[in-house]
Structures are given as structure tokens and as C-alpha cells.
PDB file of C-alpha atoms and ligand atoms in Angstrom:
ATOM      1  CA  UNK I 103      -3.731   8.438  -0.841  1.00 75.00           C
ATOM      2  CA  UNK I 104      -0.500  10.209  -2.241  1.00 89.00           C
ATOM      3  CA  UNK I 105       0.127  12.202  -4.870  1.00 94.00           C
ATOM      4  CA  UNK I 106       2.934  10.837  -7.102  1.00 97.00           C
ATOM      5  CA  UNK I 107       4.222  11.124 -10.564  1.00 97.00           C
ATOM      6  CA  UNK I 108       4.865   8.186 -12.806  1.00 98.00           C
ATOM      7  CA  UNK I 109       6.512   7.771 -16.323  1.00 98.00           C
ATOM      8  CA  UNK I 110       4.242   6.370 -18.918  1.00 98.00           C
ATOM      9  CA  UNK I 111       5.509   5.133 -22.183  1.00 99.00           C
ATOM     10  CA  UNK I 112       3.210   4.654 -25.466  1.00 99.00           C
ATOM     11  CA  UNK I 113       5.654   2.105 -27.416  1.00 99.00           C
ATOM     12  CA  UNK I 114       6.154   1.936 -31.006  1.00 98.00           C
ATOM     13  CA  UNK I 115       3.171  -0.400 -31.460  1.00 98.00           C
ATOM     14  CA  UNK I 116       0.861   1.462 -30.416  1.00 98.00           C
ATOM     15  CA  UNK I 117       1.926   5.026 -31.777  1.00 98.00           C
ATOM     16  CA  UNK I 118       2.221   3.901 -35.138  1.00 98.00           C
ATOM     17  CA  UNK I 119      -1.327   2.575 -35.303  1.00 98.00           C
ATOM     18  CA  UNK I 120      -2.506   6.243 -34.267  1.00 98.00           C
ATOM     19  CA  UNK I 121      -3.802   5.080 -30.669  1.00 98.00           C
ATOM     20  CA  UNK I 122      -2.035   7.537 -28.718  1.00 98.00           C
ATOM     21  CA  UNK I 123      -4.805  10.108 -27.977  1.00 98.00           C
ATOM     22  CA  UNK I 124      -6.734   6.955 -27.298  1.00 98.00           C
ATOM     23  CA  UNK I 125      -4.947   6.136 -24.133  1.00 98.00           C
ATOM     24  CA  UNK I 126      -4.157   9.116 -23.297  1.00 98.00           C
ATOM     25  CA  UNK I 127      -7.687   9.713 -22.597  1.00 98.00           C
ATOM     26  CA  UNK I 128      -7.679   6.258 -20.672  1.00 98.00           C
ATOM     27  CA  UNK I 129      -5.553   7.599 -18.344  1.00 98.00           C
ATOM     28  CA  UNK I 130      -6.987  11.036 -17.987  1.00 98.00           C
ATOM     29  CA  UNK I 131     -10.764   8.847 -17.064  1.00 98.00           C
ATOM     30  CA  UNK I 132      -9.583   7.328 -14.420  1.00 98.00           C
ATOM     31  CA  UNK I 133      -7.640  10.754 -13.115  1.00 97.00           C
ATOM     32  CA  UNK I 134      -4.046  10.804 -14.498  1.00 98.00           C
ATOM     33  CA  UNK I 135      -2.943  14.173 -15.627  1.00 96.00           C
ATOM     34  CA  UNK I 136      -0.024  13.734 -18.375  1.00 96.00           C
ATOM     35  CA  UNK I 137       2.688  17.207 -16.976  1.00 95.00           C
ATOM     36  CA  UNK I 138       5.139  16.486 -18.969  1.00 96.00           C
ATOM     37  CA  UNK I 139       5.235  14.865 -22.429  1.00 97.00           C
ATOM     38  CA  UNK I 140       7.398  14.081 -25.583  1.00 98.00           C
ATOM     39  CA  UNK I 141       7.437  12.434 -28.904  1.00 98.00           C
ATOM     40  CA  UNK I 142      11.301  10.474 -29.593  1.00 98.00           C
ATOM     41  CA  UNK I 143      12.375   7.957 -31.143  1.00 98.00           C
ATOM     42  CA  UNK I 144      15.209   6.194 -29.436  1.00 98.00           C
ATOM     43  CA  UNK I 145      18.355   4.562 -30.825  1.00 98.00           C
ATOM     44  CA  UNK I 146      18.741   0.688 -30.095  1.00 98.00           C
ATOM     45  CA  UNK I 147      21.397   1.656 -27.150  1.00 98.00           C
ATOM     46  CA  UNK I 148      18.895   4.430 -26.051  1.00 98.00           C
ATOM     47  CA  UNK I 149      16.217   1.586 -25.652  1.00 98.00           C
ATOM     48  CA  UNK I 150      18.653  -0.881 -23.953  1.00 98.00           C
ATOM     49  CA  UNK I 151      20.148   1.965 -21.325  1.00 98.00           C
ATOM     50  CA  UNK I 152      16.176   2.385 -20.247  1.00 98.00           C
ATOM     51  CA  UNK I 153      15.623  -1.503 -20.067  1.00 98.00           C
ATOM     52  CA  UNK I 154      19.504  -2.083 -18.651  1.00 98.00           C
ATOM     53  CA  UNK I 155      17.783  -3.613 -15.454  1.00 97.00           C
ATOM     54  CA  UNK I 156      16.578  -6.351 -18.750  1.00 98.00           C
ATOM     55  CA  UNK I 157      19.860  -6.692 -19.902  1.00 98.00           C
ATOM     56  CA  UNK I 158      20.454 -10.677 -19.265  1.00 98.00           C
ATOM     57  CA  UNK I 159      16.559 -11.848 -20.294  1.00 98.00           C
ATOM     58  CA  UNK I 160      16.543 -13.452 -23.390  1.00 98.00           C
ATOM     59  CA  UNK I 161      13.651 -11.277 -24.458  1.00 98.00           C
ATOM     60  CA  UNK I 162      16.415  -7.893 -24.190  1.00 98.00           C
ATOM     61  CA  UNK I 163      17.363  -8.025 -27.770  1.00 98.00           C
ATOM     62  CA  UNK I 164      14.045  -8.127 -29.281  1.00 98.00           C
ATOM     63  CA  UNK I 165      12.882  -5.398 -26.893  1.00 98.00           C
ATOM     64  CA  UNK I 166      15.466  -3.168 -27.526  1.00 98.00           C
ATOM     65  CA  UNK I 167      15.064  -3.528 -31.361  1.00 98.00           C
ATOM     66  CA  UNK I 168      10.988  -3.164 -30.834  1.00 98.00           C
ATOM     67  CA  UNK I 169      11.543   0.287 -28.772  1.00 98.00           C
ATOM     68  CA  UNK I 170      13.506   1.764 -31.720  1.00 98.00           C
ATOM     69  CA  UNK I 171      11.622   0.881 -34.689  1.00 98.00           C
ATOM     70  CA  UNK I 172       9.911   3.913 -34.766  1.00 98.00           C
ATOM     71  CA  UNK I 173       8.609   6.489 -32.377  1.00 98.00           C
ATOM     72  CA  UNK I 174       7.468   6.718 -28.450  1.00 98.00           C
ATOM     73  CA  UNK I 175       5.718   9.446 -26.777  1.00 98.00           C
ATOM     74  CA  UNK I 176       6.912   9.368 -23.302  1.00 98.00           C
ATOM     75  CA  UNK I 177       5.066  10.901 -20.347  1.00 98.00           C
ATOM     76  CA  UNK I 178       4.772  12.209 -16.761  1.00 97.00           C
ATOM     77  CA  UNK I 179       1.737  10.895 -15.096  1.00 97.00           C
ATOM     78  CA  UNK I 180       0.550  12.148 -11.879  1.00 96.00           C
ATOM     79  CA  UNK I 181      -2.571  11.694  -9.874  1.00 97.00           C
ATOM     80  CA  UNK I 182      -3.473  10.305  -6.061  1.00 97.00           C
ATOM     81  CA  UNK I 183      -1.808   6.433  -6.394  1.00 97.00           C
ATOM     82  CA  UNK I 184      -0.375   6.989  -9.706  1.00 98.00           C
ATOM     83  CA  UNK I 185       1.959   4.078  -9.745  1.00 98.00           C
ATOM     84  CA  UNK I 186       0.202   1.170  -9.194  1.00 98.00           C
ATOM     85  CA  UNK I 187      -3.031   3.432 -11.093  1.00 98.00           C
ATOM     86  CA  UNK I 188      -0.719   3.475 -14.183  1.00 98.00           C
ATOM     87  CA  UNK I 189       0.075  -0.174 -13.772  1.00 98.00           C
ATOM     88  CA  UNK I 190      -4.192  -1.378 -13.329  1.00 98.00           C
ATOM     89  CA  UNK I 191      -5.139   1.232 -16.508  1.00 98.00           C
ATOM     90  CA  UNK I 192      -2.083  -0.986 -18.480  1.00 98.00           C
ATOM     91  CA  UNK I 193      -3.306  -4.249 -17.284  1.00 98.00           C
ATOM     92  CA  UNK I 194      -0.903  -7.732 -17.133  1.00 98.00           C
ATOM     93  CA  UNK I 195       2.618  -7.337 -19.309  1.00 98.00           C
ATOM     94  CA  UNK I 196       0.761 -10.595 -21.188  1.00 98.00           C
ATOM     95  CA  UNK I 197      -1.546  -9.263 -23.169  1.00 98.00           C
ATOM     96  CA  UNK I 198      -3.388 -12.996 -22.987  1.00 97.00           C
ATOM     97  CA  UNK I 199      -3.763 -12.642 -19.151  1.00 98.00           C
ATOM     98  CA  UNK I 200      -4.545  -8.603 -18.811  1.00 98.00           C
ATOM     99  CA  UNK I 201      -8.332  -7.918 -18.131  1.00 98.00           C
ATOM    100  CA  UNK I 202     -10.575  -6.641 -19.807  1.00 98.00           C
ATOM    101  CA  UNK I 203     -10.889  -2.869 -20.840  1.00 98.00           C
ATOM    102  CA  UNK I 204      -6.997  -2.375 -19.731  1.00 98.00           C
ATOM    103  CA  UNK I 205      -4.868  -0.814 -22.298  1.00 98.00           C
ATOM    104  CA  UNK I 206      -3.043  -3.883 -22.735  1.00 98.00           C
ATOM    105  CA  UNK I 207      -6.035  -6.498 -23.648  1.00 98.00           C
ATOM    106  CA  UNK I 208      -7.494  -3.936 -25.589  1.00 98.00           C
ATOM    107  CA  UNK I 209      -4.475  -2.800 -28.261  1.00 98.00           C
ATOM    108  CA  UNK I 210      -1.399  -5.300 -27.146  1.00 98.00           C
ATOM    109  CA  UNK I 211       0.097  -7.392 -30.172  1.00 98.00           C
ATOM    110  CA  UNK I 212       2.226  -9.386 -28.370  1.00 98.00           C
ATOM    111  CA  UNK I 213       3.947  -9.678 -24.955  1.00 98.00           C
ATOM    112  CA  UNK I 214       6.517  -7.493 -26.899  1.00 98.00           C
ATOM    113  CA  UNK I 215       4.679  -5.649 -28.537  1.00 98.00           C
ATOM    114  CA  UNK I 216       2.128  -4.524 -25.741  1.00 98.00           C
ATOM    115  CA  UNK I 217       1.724  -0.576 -26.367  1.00 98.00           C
ATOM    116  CA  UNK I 218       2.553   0.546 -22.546  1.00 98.00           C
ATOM    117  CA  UNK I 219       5.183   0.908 -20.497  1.00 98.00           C
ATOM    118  CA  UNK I 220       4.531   2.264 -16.763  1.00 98.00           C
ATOM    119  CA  UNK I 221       7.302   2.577 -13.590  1.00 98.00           C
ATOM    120  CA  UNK I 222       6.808  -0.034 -10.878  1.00 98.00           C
ATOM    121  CA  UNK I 223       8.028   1.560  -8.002  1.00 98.00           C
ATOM    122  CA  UNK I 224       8.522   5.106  -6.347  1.00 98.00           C
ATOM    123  CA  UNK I 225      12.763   4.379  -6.912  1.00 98.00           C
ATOM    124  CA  UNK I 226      11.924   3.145 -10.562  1.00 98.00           C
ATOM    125  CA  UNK I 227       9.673   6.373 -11.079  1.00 98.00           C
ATOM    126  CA  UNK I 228      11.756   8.696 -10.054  1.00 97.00           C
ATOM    127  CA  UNK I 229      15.174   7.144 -12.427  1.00 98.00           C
ATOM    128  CA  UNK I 230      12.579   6.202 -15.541  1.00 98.00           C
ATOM    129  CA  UNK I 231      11.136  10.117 -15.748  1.00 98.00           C
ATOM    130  CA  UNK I 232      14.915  11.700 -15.005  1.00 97.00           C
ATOM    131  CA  UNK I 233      16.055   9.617 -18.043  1.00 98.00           C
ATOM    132  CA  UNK I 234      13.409  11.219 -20.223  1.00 98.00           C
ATOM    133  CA  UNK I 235      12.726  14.364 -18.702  1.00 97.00           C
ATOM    134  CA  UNK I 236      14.789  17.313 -16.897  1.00 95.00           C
ATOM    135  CA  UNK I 237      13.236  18.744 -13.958  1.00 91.00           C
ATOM    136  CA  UNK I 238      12.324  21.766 -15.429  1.00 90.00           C
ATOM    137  CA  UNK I 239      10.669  20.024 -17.525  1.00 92.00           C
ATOM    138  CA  UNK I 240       8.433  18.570 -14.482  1.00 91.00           C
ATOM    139  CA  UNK I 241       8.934  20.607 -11.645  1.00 82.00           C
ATOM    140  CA  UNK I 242       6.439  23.112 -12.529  1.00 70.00           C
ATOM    141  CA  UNK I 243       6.231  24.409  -8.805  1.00 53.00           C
ATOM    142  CA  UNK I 244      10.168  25.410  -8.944  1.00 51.00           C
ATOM    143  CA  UNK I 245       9.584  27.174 -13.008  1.00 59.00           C
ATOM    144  CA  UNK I 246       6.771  29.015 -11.311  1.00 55.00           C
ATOM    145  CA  UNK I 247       8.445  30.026  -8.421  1.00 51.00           C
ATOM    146  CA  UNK I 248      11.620  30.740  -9.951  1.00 52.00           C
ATOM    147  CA  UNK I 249      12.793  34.152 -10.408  1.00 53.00           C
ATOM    148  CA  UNK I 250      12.836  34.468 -14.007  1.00 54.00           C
ATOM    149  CA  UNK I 251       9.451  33.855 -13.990  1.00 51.00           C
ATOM    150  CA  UNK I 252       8.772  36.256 -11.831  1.00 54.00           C
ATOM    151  CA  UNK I 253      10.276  38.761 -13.870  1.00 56.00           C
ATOM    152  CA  UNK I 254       7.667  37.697 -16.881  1.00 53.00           C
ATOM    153  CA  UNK I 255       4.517  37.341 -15.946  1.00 52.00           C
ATOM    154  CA  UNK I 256       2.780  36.913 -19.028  1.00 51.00           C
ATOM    155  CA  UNK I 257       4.298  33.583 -18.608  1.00 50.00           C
ATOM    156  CA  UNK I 258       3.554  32.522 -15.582  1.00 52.00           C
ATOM    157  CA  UNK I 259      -0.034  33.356 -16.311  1.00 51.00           C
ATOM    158  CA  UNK I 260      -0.013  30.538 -19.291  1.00 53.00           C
ATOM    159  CA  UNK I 261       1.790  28.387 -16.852  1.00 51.00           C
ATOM    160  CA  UNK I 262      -0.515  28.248 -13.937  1.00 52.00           C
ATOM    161  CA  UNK I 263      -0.746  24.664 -11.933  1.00 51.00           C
ATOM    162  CA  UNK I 264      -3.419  22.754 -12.146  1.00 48.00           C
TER     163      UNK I 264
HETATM  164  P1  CMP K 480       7.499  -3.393 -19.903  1.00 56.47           P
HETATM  165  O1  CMP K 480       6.473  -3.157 -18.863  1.00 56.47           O
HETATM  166  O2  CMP K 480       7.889  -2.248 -20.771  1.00 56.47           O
HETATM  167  O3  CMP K 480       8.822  -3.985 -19.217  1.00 56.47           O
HETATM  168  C1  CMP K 480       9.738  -4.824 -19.889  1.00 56.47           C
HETATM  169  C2  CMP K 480       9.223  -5.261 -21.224  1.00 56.47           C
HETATM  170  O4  CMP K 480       9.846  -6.393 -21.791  1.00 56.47           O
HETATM  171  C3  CMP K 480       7.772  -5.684 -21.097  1.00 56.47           C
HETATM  172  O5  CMP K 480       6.958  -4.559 -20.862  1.00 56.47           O
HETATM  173  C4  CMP K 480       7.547  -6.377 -22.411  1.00 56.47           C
HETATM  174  O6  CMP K 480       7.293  -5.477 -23.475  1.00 56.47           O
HETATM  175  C5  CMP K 480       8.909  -7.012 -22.697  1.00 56.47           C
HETATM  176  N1  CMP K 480       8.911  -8.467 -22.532  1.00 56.47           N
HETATM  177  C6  CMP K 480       9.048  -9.352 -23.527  1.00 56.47           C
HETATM  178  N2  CMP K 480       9.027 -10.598 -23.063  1.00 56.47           N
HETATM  179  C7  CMP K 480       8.878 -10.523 -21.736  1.00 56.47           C
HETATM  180  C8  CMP K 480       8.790 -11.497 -20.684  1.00 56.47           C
HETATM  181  N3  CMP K 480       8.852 -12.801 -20.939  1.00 56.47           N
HETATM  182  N4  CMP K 480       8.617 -11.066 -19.429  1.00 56.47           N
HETATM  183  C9  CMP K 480       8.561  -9.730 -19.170  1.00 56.47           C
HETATM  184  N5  CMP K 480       8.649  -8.768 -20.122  1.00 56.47           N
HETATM  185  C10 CMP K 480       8.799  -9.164 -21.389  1.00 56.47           C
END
């Protein structure tokens, strides 16, 4: 078992039908912890920069206008196996062929449409959070260990690791 972090992505779908706190709490059963999180909403070139490796499928236009038609919360998730965790919570990118109780067969519209988004490799993991996130933002060892935190603890004692 290793620990790893993994970006998550709610899509638009999903957010706008208030099921956020819903799968949040899918991940965090099976032992996810969400350290970093944000609420955006991207621009069309936004969503095709993150999907560039998409760029020639036919599907890359529709995708790109789905992921901007309204808001994403994107996340860090890490836990023992996160990767390929993330990826069995979300269940097939087909909503028709995902099993049961996955995120996906329970709230995806469409193979578009299909309220998750999750890394698929340690490389892809480590670009996907680094477009989303700085590492400040996730490195909470190196903001607790820094020296300006050291110079306020009051901080660092809201700050602690878990
Ligand atoms: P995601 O895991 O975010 O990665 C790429 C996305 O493209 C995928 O989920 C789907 O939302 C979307 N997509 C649409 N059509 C297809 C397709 N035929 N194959 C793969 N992904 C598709």
C-alpha cells in the first residue's frame, strides 16, 4: 500500500444538482481524505487545456463546452491506493457499464455528462492537481514546517496534519 494523492473533479452535472456533499462522503467511506479543495468555473479554453491529451476525439468539443457550463469543485484526494481507489469509487466512464453503487451508475447522465473526473496515473496525478492547485495549497508538511509558520503559532495549531 502507498500513500498517494489524486485530483478528483465533481463536473458541472453533478454540482448543479446539489450532489456534491453526496460524493464527497463516498469518497471519505471508503478512506479518501479531500486536502485540498475549490469551487471554479472554468472558461471553454480552461476546460480544453485540462482535457488537451482529448484534443483530436470527436467527443473534445462537447466536453469542453460541458466542463464550462457552470461550476466544478475540484479536489485533492489522498488515502493508501488513492488512484486506482478514486477510479473503483467513480466506476466505468459509461455510465451504462459502471457497477453498481459507484458514483457513476448512481448520478451519471450521460457518458458526458458522468459527474466525476479522477487522474489515471501517478504522472497524470501529479500534472492534473498542479493545474488546479499550487503546492502550498497541498503541501501541508512544507506550510507547517515553513518558517513563517513557525513564527505564528496560533496557526499552525488550526493547521495540524491529519
Ligand atoms: P473523464 O474521466 O473526465 O475523461 C475524459 C472525459 O471525456 C470522460 O470522463 C467523459 O466525460 C468524456 N467522454 C465523452 N465521450 C467519451 C468517450 N467516447 N470515451 C471517453 N470519454 C468520453
Amino acid at each position: 500500500m502507498s500513500l498517494e494523492k489524486t485530483l478528483s473533479i465533481i463536473k458541472p452535472d453533478a454540482v448543479k444538482r446539489d450532489l456534491t456533499g453526496k460524493i464527497i462522503a463516498m469518497f471519505e467511506e471508503k478512506g479518501l481524505r479531500v486536502v485540498a479543495q475549490k469551487k471554479i468555473w472554468l472558461s471553454k479554453e480552461q476546460a480544453g487545456s485540462f482535457y488537451d491529451i482529448h484534443r483530436d476525439r470527436p467527443f473534445f468539443g462537447e466536453l469542453c463546452e460541458f466542463m464550462s457550463s457552470g461550476p466544478i469543485v475540484a479536489q485533492v484526494l489522498q488515502g493508501d491506493n488513492a488512484i486506482e481507489l478514486n477510479r473503483e469509487i467513480m466506476g466505468a466512464t459509461n455510465p451504462e457499464q459502471a457497477e453498481a453503487g459507484t458514483i457513476r451508475k448512481e448520478f451519471a447522465l450521460s457518458m458526458t455528462e458522468n459527474s466525476a473526473h479522477g487522474s489515471d496515473s501517478p504522472e497524470t496525478a501529479k500534472q492534473e492537481i498542479r493545474f488546479f492547485f499550487s503546492g502550498l495549497e497541498v503541501d501541508f508538511a512544507a506550510v507547517f514546517f515553513s518558517s513563517a509558520i513557525l513564527n505564528f503559532p496560533k496557526f499552525e495549531r488550526t493547521n495540524k496534519i491529519r
